[in-house]
Short mmCIF file of C-alpha atoms in Angstrom, two decimals:
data_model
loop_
_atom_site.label_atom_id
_atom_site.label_comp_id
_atom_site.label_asym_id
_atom_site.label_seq_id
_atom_site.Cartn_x
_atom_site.Cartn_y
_atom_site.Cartn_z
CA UNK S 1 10.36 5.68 20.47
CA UNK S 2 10.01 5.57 16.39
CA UNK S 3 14.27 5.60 16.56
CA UNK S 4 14.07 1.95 15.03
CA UNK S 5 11.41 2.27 11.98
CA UNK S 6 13.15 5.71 11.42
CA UNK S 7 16.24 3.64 10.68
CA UNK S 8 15.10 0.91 9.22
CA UNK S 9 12.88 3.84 6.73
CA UNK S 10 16.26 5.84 6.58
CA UNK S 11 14.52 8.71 7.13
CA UNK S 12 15.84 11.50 9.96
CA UNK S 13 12.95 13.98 10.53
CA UNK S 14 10.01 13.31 12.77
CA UNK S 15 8.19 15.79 10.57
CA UNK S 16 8.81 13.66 8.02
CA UNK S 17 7.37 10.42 9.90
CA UNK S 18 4.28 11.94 10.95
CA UNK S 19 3.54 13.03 6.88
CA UNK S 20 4.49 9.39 6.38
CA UNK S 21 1.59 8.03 8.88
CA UNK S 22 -0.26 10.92 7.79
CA UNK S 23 0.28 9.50 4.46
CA UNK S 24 -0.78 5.51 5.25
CA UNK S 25 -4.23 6.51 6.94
CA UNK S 26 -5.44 8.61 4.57
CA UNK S 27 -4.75 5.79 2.02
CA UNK S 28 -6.24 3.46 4.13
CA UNK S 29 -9.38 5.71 4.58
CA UNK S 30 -9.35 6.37 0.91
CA UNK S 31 -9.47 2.79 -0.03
CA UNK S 32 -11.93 1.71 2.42
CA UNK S 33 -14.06 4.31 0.94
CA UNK S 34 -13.72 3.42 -2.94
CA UNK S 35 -14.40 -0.20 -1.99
CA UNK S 36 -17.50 1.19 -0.31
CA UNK S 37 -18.79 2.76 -3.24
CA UNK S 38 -17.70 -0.42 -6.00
CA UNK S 39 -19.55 -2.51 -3.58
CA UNK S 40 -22.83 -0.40 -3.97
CA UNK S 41 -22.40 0.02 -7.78
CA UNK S 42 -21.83 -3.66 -7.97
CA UNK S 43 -24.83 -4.27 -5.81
CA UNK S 44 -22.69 -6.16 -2.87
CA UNK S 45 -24.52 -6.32 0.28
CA UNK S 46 -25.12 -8.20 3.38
CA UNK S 47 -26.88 -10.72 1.52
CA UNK S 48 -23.69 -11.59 -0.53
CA UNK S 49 -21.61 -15.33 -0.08
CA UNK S 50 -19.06 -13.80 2.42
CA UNK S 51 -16.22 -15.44 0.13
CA UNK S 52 -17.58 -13.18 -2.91
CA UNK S 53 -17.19 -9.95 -0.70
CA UNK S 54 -13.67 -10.98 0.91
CA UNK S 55 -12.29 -11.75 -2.97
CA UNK S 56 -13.78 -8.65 -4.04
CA UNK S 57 -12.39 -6.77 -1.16
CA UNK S 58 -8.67 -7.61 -2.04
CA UNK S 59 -9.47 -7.58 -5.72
CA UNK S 60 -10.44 -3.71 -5.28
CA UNK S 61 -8.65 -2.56 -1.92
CA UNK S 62 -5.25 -3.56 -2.63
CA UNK S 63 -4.25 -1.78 -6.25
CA UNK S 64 -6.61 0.97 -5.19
CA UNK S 65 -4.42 1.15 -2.00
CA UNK S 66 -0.96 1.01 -4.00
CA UNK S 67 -2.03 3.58 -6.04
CA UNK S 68 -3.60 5.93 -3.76
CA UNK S 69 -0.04 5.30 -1.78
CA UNK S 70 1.75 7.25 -4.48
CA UNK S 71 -0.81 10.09 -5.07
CA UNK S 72 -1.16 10.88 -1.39
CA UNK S 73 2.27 10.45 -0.82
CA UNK S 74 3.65 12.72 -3.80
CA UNK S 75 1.23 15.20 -2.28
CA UNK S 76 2.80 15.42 1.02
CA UNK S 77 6.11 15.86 -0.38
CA UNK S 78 6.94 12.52 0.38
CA UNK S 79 6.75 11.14 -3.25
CA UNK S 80 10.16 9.18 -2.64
CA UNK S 81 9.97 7.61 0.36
CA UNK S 82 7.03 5.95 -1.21
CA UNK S 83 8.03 4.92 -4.45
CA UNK S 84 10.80 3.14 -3.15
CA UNK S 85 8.55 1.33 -0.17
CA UNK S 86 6.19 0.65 -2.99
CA UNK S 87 9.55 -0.82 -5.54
CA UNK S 88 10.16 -3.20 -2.54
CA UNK S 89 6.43 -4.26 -1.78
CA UNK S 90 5.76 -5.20 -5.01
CA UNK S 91 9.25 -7.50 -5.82
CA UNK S 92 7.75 -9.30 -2.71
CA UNK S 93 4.40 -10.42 -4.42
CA UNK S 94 6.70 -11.13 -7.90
CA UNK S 95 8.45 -14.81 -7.74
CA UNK S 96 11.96 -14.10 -8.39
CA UNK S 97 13.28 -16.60 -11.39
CA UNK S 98 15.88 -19.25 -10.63
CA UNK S 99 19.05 -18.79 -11.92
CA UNK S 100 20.03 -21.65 -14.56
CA UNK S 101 23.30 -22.99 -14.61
CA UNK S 102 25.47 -22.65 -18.02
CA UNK S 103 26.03 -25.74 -19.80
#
């Protein structure tokens, strides 16, 4: 069933699939949880402009996430499966530069 991300992961163990889903939830939980308590510190609530708590939501979730990634990750054993996932998520938010042609 997983035949096709375990490929395209180039990994070959199912152990080693379930530590990486193991991995991504915990993260997930992880940063759910630190934007909970960033949002209470910062006194966010449900009185807040809804486009303040959705731009503070990425602001916090998404390096908190990234770097969580890695921690949780490296403690699984899994440390380079993730850097390299986390190598090719980031060259996709960086523009690549155009090459210029020699004069």
């Amino acid at each position: 069933m997983f035949e096709k991300l375990k490929k395209r992961w180039e990994i070959t163990s199912n152990i080693q699939l379930i530590l990486i889903f193991i991995a991504f939830s915990v993260t997930g939980s992880l940063a759910v949880m630190v934007r909970k308590l960033v949002f209470s510190y910062l006194s966010i609530g449900s009185d807040t402009n809804l486009l303040i708590k959705i731009f503070m939501s990425i602001l916090i979730i998404t390096p908190t996430y990234q770097v969580f990634l890695i921690i949780v990750g490296s403690l699984l054993g899994q440390f380079r499966f993730f850097w390299k996932f986390e190598k090719k998520m980031l060259s996709r938010f960086i523009p690549k530069k155009k090459k210029q042609p020699l004069s």
